[in-house]
Amino acid sequence: MSFASSLIRGFALLGLLTVSYVGVAHAADATPDAKPYVVKNGDEVDMNTYKGFLYYGDECLRCHGPDGMGSSYAPNLTQALKTMTKVQFETTVMSGIKQVSNSSDLVMPAFGTNPDVVDNLNSIYAYLKARSDGVLKRGHPHHLPGT
Ligand code: HEC
């Protein structure tokens, strides 16, 4: 009885904490200058950014090249993100680009049905933004413990 009620109180508290945490996270998103990454010493990154590096490697690198630097096929994303907003980035990746006026066959595929990309778009953005802002070096970053 007392165990059950303390269990219930525990869940209620957890719910409360979750709600306040989500509230804080949204407030941070609303700040335009909030950096989506943590980078130390040029190659140590928080877990979210590190995941972005891994998913970039799985899903984007084959066209956009190592480190987001572009290839003969697809543009340099470290340059693109200097002027693109996060929403423009997300829309482009979800819907892709198919230029009807363009006679070449260069296509940015739509990733809207690829859960590896959809569920990790924030991470991929954080990684590419850190590269674009010039704070993260080329190559394989290290995960900062505790982040
Ligand atoms: C099959 C090759 C291919 C893959 C894979 C690919 N892209 Fe692209 N991407 C392109 C091409 C080609 C363009 C340029 C399209 C155009 O402008 O007509 C492009 C354009 C973009 C742009 C717009 C750049 C700008 O300057 O406007 C963004 C952002 C982008 N890609 C992000 C990504 C991300 C993130 C991934 C991985 C989730 C990815 N792409 C995977 C080929 C690819």
PDB file of C-alpha atoms and ligand atoms in Angstrom:
ATOM      1  CA  MET A   1       0.000   0.000   0.000  1.00  0.00           C
ATOM      2  CA  SER A   2       2.590   2.536   1.048  1.00  0.00           C
ATOM      3  CA  PHE A   3       4.930   1.166  -1.594  1.00  0.00           C
ATOM      4  CA  ALA A   4       2.245   1.556  -4.267  1.00  0.00           C
ATOM      5  CA  SER A   5       1.392   5.102  -3.215  1.00  0.00           C
ATOM      6  CA  SER A   6       5.036   6.163  -3.141  1.00  0.00           C
ATOM      7  CA  LEU A   7       5.405   4.585  -6.565  1.00  0.00           C
ATOM      8  CA  ILE A   8       2.474   6.671  -7.795  1.00  0.00           C
ATOM      9  CA  ARG A   9       3.937   9.793  -6.211  1.00  0.00           C
ATOM     10  CA  GLY A  10       7.222   8.958  -7.905  1.00  0.00           C
ATOM     11  CA  PHE A  11       5.558   8.780 -11.305  1.00  0.00           C
ATOM     12  CA  ALA A  12       3.677  12.019 -10.670  1.00  0.00           C
ATOM     13  CA  LEU A  13       6.959  13.727  -9.806  1.00  0.00           C
ATOM     14  CA  LEU A  14       8.603  12.272 -12.892  1.00  0.00           C
ATOM     15  CA  GLY A  15       5.733  13.622 -15.005  1.00  0.00           C
ATOM     16  CA  LEU A  16       6.174  17.046 -13.452  1.00  0.00           C
ATOM     17  CA  LEU A  17       9.906  17.015 -14.107  1.00  0.00           C
ATOM     18  CA  THR A  18       9.352  15.933 -17.720  1.00  0.00           C
ATOM     19  CA  VAL A  19       6.868  18.738 -18.296  1.00  0.00           C
ATOM     20  CA  SER A  20       9.204  21.379 -16.870  1.00  0.00           C
ATOM     21  CA  TYR A  21      12.147  19.956 -18.809  1.00  0.00           C
ATOM     22  CA  VAL A  22      10.198  20.109 -22.102  1.00  0.00           C
ATOM     23  CA  GLY A  23       9.232  23.684 -21.231  1.00  0.00           C
ATOM     24  CA  VAL A  24      12.873  24.648 -20.803  1.00  0.00           C
ATOM     25  CA  ALA A  25      13.891  22.881 -24.021  1.00  0.00           C
ATOM     26  CA  HIS A  26      11.281  24.835 -25.982  1.00  0.00           C
ATOM     27  CA  ALA A  27      12.386  28.119 -24.456  1.00  0.00           C
ATOM     28  CA  ALA A  28      15.950  27.337 -25.603  1.00  0.00           C
ATOM     29  CA  ASP A  29      14.729  26.562 -29.146  1.00  0.00           C
ATOM     30  CA  ALA A  30      13.010  29.922 -29.320  1.00  0.00           C
ATOM     31  CA  THR A  31      16.284  31.770 -28.740  1.00  0.00           C
ATOM     32  CA  PRO A  32      17.586  32.557 -32.220  1.00  0.00           C
ATOM     33  CA  ASP A  33      21.227  32.603 -31.169  1.00  0.00           C
ATOM     34  CA  ALA A  34      21.118  29.294 -29.280  1.00  0.00           C
ATOM     35  CA  LYS A  35      23.844  27.038 -30.644  1.00  0.00           C
ATOM     36  CA  PRO A  36      22.557  23.549 -31.456  1.00  0.00           C
ATOM     37  CA  TYR A  37      25.921  21.963 -30.520  1.00  0.00           C
ATOM     38  CA  VAL A  38      28.620  21.854 -27.869  1.00  0.00           C
ATOM     39  CA  VAL A  39      32.176  21.767 -29.250  1.00  0.00           C
ATOM     40  CA  LYS A  40      35.395  21.913 -27.223  1.00  0.00           C
ATOM     41  CA  ASN A  41      38.956  22.100 -28.559  1.00  0.00           C
ATOM     42  CA  GLY A  42      37.789  21.784 -32.144  1.00  0.00           C
ATOM     43  CA  ASP A  43      37.009  18.072 -32.042  1.00  0.00           C
ATOM     44  CA  GLU A  44      35.135  17.201 -28.832  1.00  0.00           C
ATOM     45  CA  VAL A  45      31.353  17.266 -29.190  1.00  0.00           C
ATOM     46  CA  ASP A  46      28.184  16.531 -27.216  1.00  0.00           C
ATOM     47  CA  MET A  47      26.321  13.278 -27.897  1.00  0.00           C
ATOM     48  CA  ASN A  48      23.691  14.916 -30.121  1.00  0.00           C
ATOM     49  CA  THR A  49      26.333  16.399 -32.423  1.00  0.00           C
ATOM     50  CA  TYR A  50      28.271  13.132 -32.381  1.00  0.00           C
ATOM     51  CA  LYS A  51      25.161  11.238 -33.506  1.00  0.00           C
ATOM     52  CA  GLY A  52      24.791  13.809 -36.276  1.00  0.00           C
ATOM     53  CA  PHE A  53      28.308  13.016 -37.449  1.00  0.00           C
ATOM     54  CA  LEU A  54      27.480   9.302 -37.583  1.00  0.00           C
ATOM     55  CA  TYR A  55      24.160   9.753 -39.424  1.00  0.00           C
ATOM     56  CA  TYR A  56      25.715  12.234 -41.828  1.00  0.00           C
ATOM     57  CA  GLY A  57      28.251   9.518 -42.642  1.00  0.00           C
ATOM     58  CA  ASP A  58      25.517   6.952 -43.210  1.00  0.00           C
ATOM     59  CA  GLU A  59      23.055   9.052 -45.209  1.00  0.00           C
ATOM     60  CA  CYS A  60      24.636  12.173 -46.729  1.00  0.00           C
ATOM     61  CA  LEU A  61      28.369  11.669 -47.166  1.00  0.00           C
ATOM     62  CA  ARG A  62      28.115   9.570 -50.329  1.00  0.00           C
ATOM     63  CA  CYS A  63      26.885  12.666 -52.189  1.00  0.00           C
ATOM     64  CA  HIS A  64      27.952  15.662 -50.072  1.00  0.00           C
ATOM     65  CA  GLY A  65      31.433  14.337 -49.377  1.00  0.00           C
ATOM     66  CA  PRO A  66      33.438  13.908 -46.160  1.00  0.00           C
ATOM     67  CA  ASP A  67      32.966  16.598 -43.463  1.00  0.00           C
ATOM     68  CA  GLY A  68      30.109  18.262 -45.358  1.00  0.00           C
ATOM     69  CA  MET A  69      32.612  19.754 -47.793  1.00  0.00           C
ATOM     70  CA  GLY A  70      30.728  18.912 -50.993  1.00  0.00           C
ATOM     71  CA  SER A  71      31.655  16.869 -54.051  1.00  0.00           C
ATOM     72  CA  SER A  72      31.478  17.154 -57.807  1.00  0.00           C
ATOM     73  CA  TYR A  73      27.918  15.869 -57.445  1.00  0.00           C
ATOM     74  CA  ALA A  74      26.394  17.753 -54.475  1.00  0.00           C
ATOM     75  CA  PRO A  75      26.986  21.152 -52.836  1.00  0.00           C
ATOM     76  CA  ASN A  76      29.184  22.006 -49.854  1.00  0.00           C
ATOM     77  CA  LEU A  77      26.839  22.015 -46.856  1.00  0.00           C
ATOM     78  CA  THR A  78      29.254  23.919 -44.609  1.00  0.00           C
ATOM     79  CA  GLN A  79      28.752  26.815 -47.043  1.00  0.00           C
ATOM     80  CA  ALA A  80      25.003  26.253 -47.521  1.00  0.00           C
ATOM     81  CA  LEU A  81      24.325  26.462 -43.782  1.00  0.00           C
ATOM     82  CA  LYS A  82      25.907  29.911 -43.540  1.00  0.00           C
ATOM     83  CA  THR A  83      22.790  31.370 -45.158  1.00  0.00           C
ATOM     84  CA  MET A  84      20.127  28.671 -44.773  1.00  0.00           C
ATOM     85  CA  THR A  85      17.795  28.720 -41.765  1.00  0.00           C
ATOM     86  CA  LYS A  86      17.169  25.570 -39.783  1.00  0.00           C
ATOM     87  CA  VAL A  87      13.631  25.390 -41.184  1.00  0.00           C
ATOM     88  CA  GLN A  88      14.891  25.694 -44.766  1.00  0.00           C
ATOM     89  CA  PHE A  89      17.410  22.947 -44.048  1.00  0.00           C
ATOM     90  CA  GLU A  90      14.741  20.665 -42.582  1.00  0.00           C
ATOM     91  CA  THR A  91      12.334  21.296 -45.473  1.00  0.00           C
ATOM     92  CA  THR A  92      15.042  20.590 -48.050  1.00  0.00           C
ATOM     93  CA  VAL A  93      16.053  17.314 -46.426  1.00  0.00           C
ATOM     94  CA  MET A  94      12.489  16.129 -45.846  1.00  0.00           C
ATOM     95  CA  SER A  95      11.164  17.031 -49.328  1.00  0.00           C
ATOM     96  CA  GLY A  96      14.326  16.928 -51.449  1.00  0.00           C
ATOM     97  CA  ILE A  97      15.069  19.115 -54.483  1.00  0.00           C
ATOM     98  CA  LYS A  98      14.172  18.300 -58.045  1.00  0.00           C
ATOM     99  CA  GLN A  99      14.787  21.215 -60.362  1.00  0.00           C
ATOM    100  CA  VAL A 100      12.577  20.765 -63.418  1.00  0.00           C
ATOM    101  CA  SER A 101      14.421  23.517 -65.284  1.00  0.00           C
ATOM    102  CA  ASN A 102      17.742  21.809 -64.655  1.00  0.00           C
ATOM    103  CA  SER A 103      18.790  19.561 -67.526  1.00  0.00           C
ATOM    104  CA  SER A 104      21.335  17.727 -65.364  1.00  0.00           C
ATOM    105  CA  ASP A 105      20.309  14.723 -63.302  1.00  0.00           C
ATOM    106  CA  LEU A 106      21.524  16.065 -59.978  1.00  0.00           C
ATOM    107  CA  VAL A 107      18.878  15.252 -57.417  1.00  0.00           C
ATOM    108  CA  MET A 108      18.673  15.819 -53.699  1.00  0.00           C
ATOM    109  CA  PRO A 109      16.500  12.890 -52.552  1.00  0.00           C
ATOM    110  CA  ALA A 110      13.560  13.359 -50.164  1.00  0.00           C
ATOM    111  CA  PHE A 111      14.294  11.774 -46.787  1.00  0.00           C
ATOM    112  CA  GLY A 112      10.826  12.320 -45.287  1.00  0.00           C
ATOM    113  CA  THR A 113      10.150   8.567 -45.132  1.00  0.00           C
ATOM    114  CA  ASN A 114      13.596   7.558 -43.864  1.00  0.00           C
ATOM    115  CA  PRO A 115      13.329   7.244 -40.045  1.00  0.00           C
ATOM    116  CA  ASP A 116      17.128   7.252 -39.601  1.00  0.00           C
ATOM    117  CA  VAL A 117      17.150  10.764 -41.040  1.00  0.00           C
ATOM    118  CA  VAL A 118      13.772  12.063 -39.771  1.00  0.00           C
ATOM    119  CA  ASP A 119      14.453  11.006 -36.171  1.00  0.00           C
ATOM    120  CA  ASN A 120      17.989  12.400 -36.241  1.00  0.00           C
ATOM    121  CA  LEU A 121      17.557  15.567 -38.260  1.00  0.00           C
ATOM    122  CA  ASN A 122      18.353  17.742 -35.228  1.00  0.00           C
ATOM    123  CA  SER A 123      21.602  15.863 -34.725  1.00  0.00           C
ATOM    124  CA  ILE A 124      22.583  16.089 -38.391  1.00  0.00           C
ATOM    125  CA  TYR A 125      21.805  19.819 -38.322  1.00  0.00           C
ATOM    126  CA  ALA A 126      23.870  20.300 -35.140  1.00  0.00           C
ATOM    127  CA  TYR A 127      26.855  18.525 -36.708  1.00  0.00           C
ATOM    128  CA  LEU A 128      26.675  20.454 -39.989  1.00  0.00           C
ATOM    129  CA  LYS A 129      26.098  23.770 -38.190  1.00  0.00           C
ATOM    130  CA  ALA A 130      29.192  23.188 -36.043  1.00  0.00           C
ATOM    131  CA  ARG A 131      31.160  22.484 -39.231  1.00  0.00           C
ATOM    132  CA  SER A 132      29.623  25.517 -40.953  1.00  0.00           C
ATOM    133  CA  ASP A 133      30.386  27.849 -38.011  1.00  0.00           C
ATOM    134  CA  GLY A 134      34.018  26.758 -38.233  1.00  0.00           C
ATOM    135  CA  VAL A 135      34.204  25.487 -34.635  1.00  0.00           C
ATOM    136  CA  LEU A 136      34.459  21.787 -35.516  1.00  0.00           C
ATOM    137  CA  LYS A 137      37.487  20.537 -37.444  1.00  0.00           C
ATOM    138  CA  ARG A 138      37.330  18.052 -40.291  1.00  0.00           C
ATOM    139  CA  GLY A 139      37.517  14.364 -39.420  1.00  0.00           C
ATOM    140  CA  HIS A 140      36.108  12.064 -36.763  1.00  0.00           C
ATOM    141  CA  PRO A 141      35.097  14.018 -33.617  1.00  0.00           C
ATOM    142  CA  HIS A 142      35.274  12.618 -30.082  1.00  0.00           C
ATOM    143  CA  HIS A 143      32.279  12.356 -27.797  1.00  0.00           C
ATOM    144  CA  LEU A 144      32.608  14.602 -24.707  1.00  0.00           C
ATOM    145  CA  PRO A 145      31.869  12.394 -21.666  1.00  0.00           C
ATOM    146  CA  GLY A 146      28.767  13.441 -19.736  1.00  0.00           C
ATOM    147  CA  THR A 147      27.142  15.299 -22.624  1.00  0.00           C
TER     148      THR A 147
HETATM  149  C1  HEC B   1      21.976  11.001 -53.866  1.00  0.00           C
HETATM  150  C2  HEC B   1      22.825  12.096 -53.507  1.00  0.00           C
HETATM  151  C3  HEC B   1      22.463  12.914 -52.274  1.00  0.00           C
HETATM  152  C4  HEC B   1      22.282  12.470 -50.966  1.00  0.00           C
HETATM  153  C5  HEC B   1      22.380  11.051 -50.451  1.00  0.00           C
HETATM  154  C6  HEC B   1      22.031  13.651 -50.168  1.00  0.00           C
HETATM  155  N1  HEC B   1      22.022  14.777 -50.955  1.00  0.00           N
HETATM  156 FE1  HEC B   1      21.647  16.679 -50.367  1.00  0.00          FE
HETATM  157  N2  HEC B   1      21.806  17.339 -52.276  1.00  0.00           N
HETATM  158  C7  HEC B   1      22.143  16.563 -53.371  1.00  0.00           C
HETATM  159  C8  HEC B   1      22.199  17.392 -54.566  1.00  0.00           C
HETATM  160  C9  HEC B   1      22.539  16.929 -55.981  1.00  0.00           C
HETATM  161  C10 HEC B   1      21.853  18.696 -54.165  1.00  0.00           C
HETATM  162  C11 HEC B   1      21.720  19.932 -55.036  1.00  0.00           C
HETATM  163  C12 HEC B   1      20.341  19.910 -55.645  1.00  0.00           C
HETATM  164  C13 HEC B   1      20.039  21.109 -56.504  1.00  0.00           C
HETATM  165  O1  HEC B   1      20.380  22.230 -56.083  1.00  0.00           O
HETATM  166  O2  HEC B   1      19.427  20.915 -57.558  1.00  0.00           O
HETATM  167  C14 HEC B   1      21.621  18.625 -52.723  1.00  0.00           C
HETATM  168  C15 HEC B   1      21.254  19.708 -51.938  1.00  0.00           C
HETATM  169  C16 HEC B   1      21.156  19.686 -50.551  1.00  0.00           C
HETATM  170  C17 HEC B   1      20.874  20.845 -49.735  1.00  0.00           C
HETATM  171  C18 HEC B   1      20.648  22.270 -50.246  1.00  0.00           C
HETATM  172  C19 HEC B   1      21.994  22.938 -50.375  1.00  0.00           C
HETATM  173  C20 HEC B   1      21.923  24.350 -50.933  1.00  0.00           C
HETATM  174  O3  HEC B   1      23.001  24.936 -51.154  1.00  0.00           O
HETATM  175  O4  HEC B   1      20.841  24.856 -51.174  1.00  0.00           O
HETATM  176  C21 HEC B   1      20.881  20.419 -48.440  1.00  0.00           C
HETATM  177  C22 HEC B   1      20.655  21.267 -47.191  1.00  0.00           C
HETATM  178  C23 HEC B   1      21.163  19.009 -48.448  1.00  0.00           C
HETATM  179  N3  HEC B   1      21.312  18.587 -49.756  1.00  0.00           N
HETATM  180  C24 HEC B   1      21.280  18.234 -47.313  1.00  0.00           C
HETATM  181  C25 HEC B   1      21.465  16.843 -47.314  1.00  0.00           C
HETATM  182  C26 HEC B   1      21.498  16.025 -46.130  1.00  0.00           C
HETATM  183  C27 HEC B   1      21.423  16.543 -44.703  1.00  0.00           C
HETATM  184  C28 HEC B   1      21.637  14.735 -46.539  1.00  0.00           C
HETATM  185  C29 HEC B   1      21.658  13.482 -45.699  1.00  0.00           C
HETATM  186  C30 HEC B   1      20.517  13.287 -44.837  1.00  0.00           C
HETATM  187  C31 HEC B   1      21.688  14.756 -48.007  1.00  0.00           C
HETATM  188  N4  HEC B   1      21.585  16.052 -48.442  1.00  0.00           N
HETATM  189  C32 HEC B   1      21.831  13.632 -48.797  1.00  0.00           C
HETATM  190  C33 HEC B   1      22.407  15.193 -53.353  1.00  0.00           C
HETATM  191  C34 HEC B   1      22.295  14.367 -52.239  1.00  0.00           C
END
